[in-house]
Structures are given as C-alpha cells and as structure tokens.
mmCIF file of C-alpha atoms in Angstrom:
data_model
loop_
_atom_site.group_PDB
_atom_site.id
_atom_site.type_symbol
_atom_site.label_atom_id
_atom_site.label_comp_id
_atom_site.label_asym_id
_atom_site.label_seq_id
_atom_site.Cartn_x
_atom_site.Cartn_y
_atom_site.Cartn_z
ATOM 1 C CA UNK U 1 36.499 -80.529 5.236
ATOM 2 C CA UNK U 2 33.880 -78.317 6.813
ATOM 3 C CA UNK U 3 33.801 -74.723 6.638
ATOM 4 C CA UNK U 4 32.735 -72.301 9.799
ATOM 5 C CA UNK U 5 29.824 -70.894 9.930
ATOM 6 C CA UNK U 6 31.245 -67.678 9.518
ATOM 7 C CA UNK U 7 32.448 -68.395 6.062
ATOM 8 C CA UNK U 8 28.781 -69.440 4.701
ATOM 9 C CA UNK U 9 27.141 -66.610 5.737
ATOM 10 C CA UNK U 10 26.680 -64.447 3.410
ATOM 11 C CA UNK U 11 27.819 -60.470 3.717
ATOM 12 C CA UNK U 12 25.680 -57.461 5.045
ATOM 13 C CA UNK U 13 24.848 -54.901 2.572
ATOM 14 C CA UNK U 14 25.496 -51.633 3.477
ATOM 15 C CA UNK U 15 23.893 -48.279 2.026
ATOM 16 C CA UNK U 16 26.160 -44.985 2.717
ATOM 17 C CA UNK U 17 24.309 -41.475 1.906
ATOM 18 C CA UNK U 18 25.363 -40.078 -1.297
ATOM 19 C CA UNK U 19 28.003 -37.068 -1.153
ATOM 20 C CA UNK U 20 26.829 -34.235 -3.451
ATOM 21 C CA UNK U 21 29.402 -31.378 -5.587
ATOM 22 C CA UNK U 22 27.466 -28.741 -6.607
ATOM 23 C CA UNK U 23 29.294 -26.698 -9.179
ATOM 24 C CA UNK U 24 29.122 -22.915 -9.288
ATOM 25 C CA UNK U 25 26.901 -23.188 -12.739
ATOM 26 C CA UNK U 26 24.640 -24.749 -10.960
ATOM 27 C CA UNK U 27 24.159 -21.569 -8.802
ATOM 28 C CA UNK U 28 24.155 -19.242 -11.936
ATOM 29 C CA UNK U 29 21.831 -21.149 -14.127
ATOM 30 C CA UNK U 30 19.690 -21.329 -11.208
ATOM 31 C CA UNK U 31 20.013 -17.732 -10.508
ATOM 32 C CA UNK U 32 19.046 -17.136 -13.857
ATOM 33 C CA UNK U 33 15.780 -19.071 -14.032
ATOM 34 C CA UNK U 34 15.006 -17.777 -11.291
ATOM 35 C CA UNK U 35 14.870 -14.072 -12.735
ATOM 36 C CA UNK U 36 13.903 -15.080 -15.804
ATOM 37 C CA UNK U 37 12.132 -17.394 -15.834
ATOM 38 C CA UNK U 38 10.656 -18.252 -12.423
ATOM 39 C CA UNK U 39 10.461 -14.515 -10.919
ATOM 40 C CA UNK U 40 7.868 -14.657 -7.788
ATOM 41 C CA UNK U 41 6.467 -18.307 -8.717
ATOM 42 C CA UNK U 42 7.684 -21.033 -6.897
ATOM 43 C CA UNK U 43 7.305 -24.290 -8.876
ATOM 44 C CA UNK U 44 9.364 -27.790 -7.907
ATOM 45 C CA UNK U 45 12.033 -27.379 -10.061
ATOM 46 C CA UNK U 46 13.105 -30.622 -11.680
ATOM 47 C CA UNK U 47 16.926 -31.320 -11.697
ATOM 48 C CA UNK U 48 19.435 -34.383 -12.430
ATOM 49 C CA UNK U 49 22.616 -35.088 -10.742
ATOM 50 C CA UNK U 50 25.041 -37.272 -12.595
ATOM 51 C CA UNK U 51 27.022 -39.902 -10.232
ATOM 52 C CA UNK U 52 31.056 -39.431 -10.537
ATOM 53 C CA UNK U 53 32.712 -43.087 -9.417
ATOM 54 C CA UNK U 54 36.032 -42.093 -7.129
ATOM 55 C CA UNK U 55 38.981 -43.646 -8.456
ATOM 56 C CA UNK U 56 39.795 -44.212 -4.972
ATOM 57 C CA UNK U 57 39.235 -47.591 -3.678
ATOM 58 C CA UNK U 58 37.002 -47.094 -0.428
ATOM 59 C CA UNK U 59 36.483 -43.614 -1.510
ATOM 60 C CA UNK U 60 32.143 -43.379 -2.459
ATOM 61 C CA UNK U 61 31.298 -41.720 -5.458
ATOM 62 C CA UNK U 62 29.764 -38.229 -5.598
ATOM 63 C CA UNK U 63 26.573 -36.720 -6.988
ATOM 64 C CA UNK U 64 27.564 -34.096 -9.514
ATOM 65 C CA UNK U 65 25.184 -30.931 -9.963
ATOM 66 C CA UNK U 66 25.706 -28.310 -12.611
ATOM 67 C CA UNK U 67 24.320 -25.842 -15.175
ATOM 68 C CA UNK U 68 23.331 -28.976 -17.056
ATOM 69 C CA UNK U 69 21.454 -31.012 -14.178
ATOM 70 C CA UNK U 70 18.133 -28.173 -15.009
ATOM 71 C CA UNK U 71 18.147 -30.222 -18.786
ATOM 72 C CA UNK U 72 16.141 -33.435 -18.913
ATOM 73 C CA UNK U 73 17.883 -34.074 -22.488
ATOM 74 C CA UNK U 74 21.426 -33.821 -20.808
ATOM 75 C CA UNK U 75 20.729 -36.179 -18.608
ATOM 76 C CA UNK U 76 19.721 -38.766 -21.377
ATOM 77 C CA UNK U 77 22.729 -38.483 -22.427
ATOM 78 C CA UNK U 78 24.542 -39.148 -19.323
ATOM 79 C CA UNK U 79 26.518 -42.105 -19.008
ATOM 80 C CA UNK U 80 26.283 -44.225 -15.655
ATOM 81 C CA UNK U 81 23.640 -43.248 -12.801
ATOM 82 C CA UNK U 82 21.491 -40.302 -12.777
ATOM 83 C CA UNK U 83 19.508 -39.362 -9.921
ATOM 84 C CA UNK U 84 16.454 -37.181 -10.292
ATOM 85 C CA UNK U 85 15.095 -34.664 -7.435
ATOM 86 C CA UNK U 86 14.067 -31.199 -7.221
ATOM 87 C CA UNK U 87 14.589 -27.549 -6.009
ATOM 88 C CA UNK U 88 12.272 -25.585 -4.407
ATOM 89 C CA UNK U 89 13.666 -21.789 -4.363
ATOM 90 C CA UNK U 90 11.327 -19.973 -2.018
ATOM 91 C CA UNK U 91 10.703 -16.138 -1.846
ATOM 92 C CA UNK U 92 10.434 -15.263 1.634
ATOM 93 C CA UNK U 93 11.282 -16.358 4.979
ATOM 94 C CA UNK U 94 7.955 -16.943 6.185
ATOM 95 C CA UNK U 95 6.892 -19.263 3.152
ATOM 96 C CA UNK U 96 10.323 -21.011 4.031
ATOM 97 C CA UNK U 97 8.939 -21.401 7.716
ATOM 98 C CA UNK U 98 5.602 -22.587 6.395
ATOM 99 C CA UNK U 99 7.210 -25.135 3.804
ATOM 100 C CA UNK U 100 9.641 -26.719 6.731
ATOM 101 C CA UNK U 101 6.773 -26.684 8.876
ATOM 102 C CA UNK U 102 4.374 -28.487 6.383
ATOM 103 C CA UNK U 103 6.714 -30.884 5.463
ATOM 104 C CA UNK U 104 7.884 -31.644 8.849
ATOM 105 C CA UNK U 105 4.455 -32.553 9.577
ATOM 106 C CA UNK U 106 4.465 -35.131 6.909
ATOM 107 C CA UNK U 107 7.520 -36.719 7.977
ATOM 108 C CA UNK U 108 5.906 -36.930 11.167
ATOM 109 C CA UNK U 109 2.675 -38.522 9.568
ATOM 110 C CA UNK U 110 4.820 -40.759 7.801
ATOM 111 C CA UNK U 111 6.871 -42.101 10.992
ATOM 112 C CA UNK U 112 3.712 -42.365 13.066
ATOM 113 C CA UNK U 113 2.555 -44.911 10.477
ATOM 114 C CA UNK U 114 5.417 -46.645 10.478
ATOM 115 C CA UNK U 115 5.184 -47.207 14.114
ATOM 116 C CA UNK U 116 1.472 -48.065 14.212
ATOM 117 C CA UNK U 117 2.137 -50.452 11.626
ATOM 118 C CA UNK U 118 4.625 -52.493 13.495
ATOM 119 C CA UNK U 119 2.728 -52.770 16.125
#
C-alpha cells in the first residue's frame, strides 16, 4: 500500500493578521491619562491586549483592548495570550507628520536591508 505524495507532505502554516476590539474604556482611560497624567508629554505608552478565542470554528480570535490593557498587573492576571505594544498620542499635526515621516524612513531602512541582504 503506498500513499501519494500528496498525503506525506506535510501542511503549510498560515499566519492571518490579528483583528483588534477596542472598547470605549479604552478611549476614556486613555483620555484621562492623557490630561492627567500625560498633558503635553508624549511618552510610548505601554499597553496589553488580551486575545478572545471565537467560538466560531474558522472564525480568528480577536485582540481585546480596554481600560485595563494601560495595567501591567492586569495583564498578569490574564488568562490565555497577551500581546504587548504601545500608544503614542501625539499633540499636533506637524509632530504627527514628523513621527510618520521618521518612521517611514526606518521601514524603508529596514526593507533596503532586507533586499541587500538577499542579494
């Protein structure tokens, strides 16, 4: 009995981008740092999103934000995945142009190495 080769080979793994909800206490504890704490500074805030599985078969999973994704404790405590990132709330359009522009550049950077690598 021989099996096709087909059937040995094993499956492709395939990576889909994460989905993210972003609750509206995300917004208001956000808003709130940001006049409270924050004010004119523009630090890299540090926040955790908490994976929800879908109960849906075929269905991905979504990345939940909310008031509590600001608390490094909270997310401890989370059971399942957490992914880490950051926000970056900036004060005026022209240090938003200068951010997108700078990293934009670096992404650029990046890709050229890439290339020259493979070559």
């Amino acid at each position: 009995m021989t099996s096709s080769p087909q059937a040995m080979s094993p499956a492709l793994l395939q990576f889909q981008p994460l989905a993210c909800t972003i609750d509206v206490t995300f917004w208001q504890e956000l808003a709130r740092q940001k006049l409270d704490v924050m004010k004119l500074a523009t630090p890299e805030v540090p926040v955790w999103g908490s994976l929800l599985p879908s109960s849906t078969e075929g269905v991905q999973g979504r990345v939940r934000l909310d008031a509590a994704s600001f608390d490094a404790s909270a997310a401890e405590r989370t059971e399942g995945s957490v992914y880490r990132g950051f926000v970056l709330n900036l004060n005026t359009i022209e240090d938003f142009k200068a951010c997108f522009e700078a990293r934009a550049k670096q992404t650029m950077c990046h890709r050229s190495k890439k290339k020259k690598k493979k070559k």
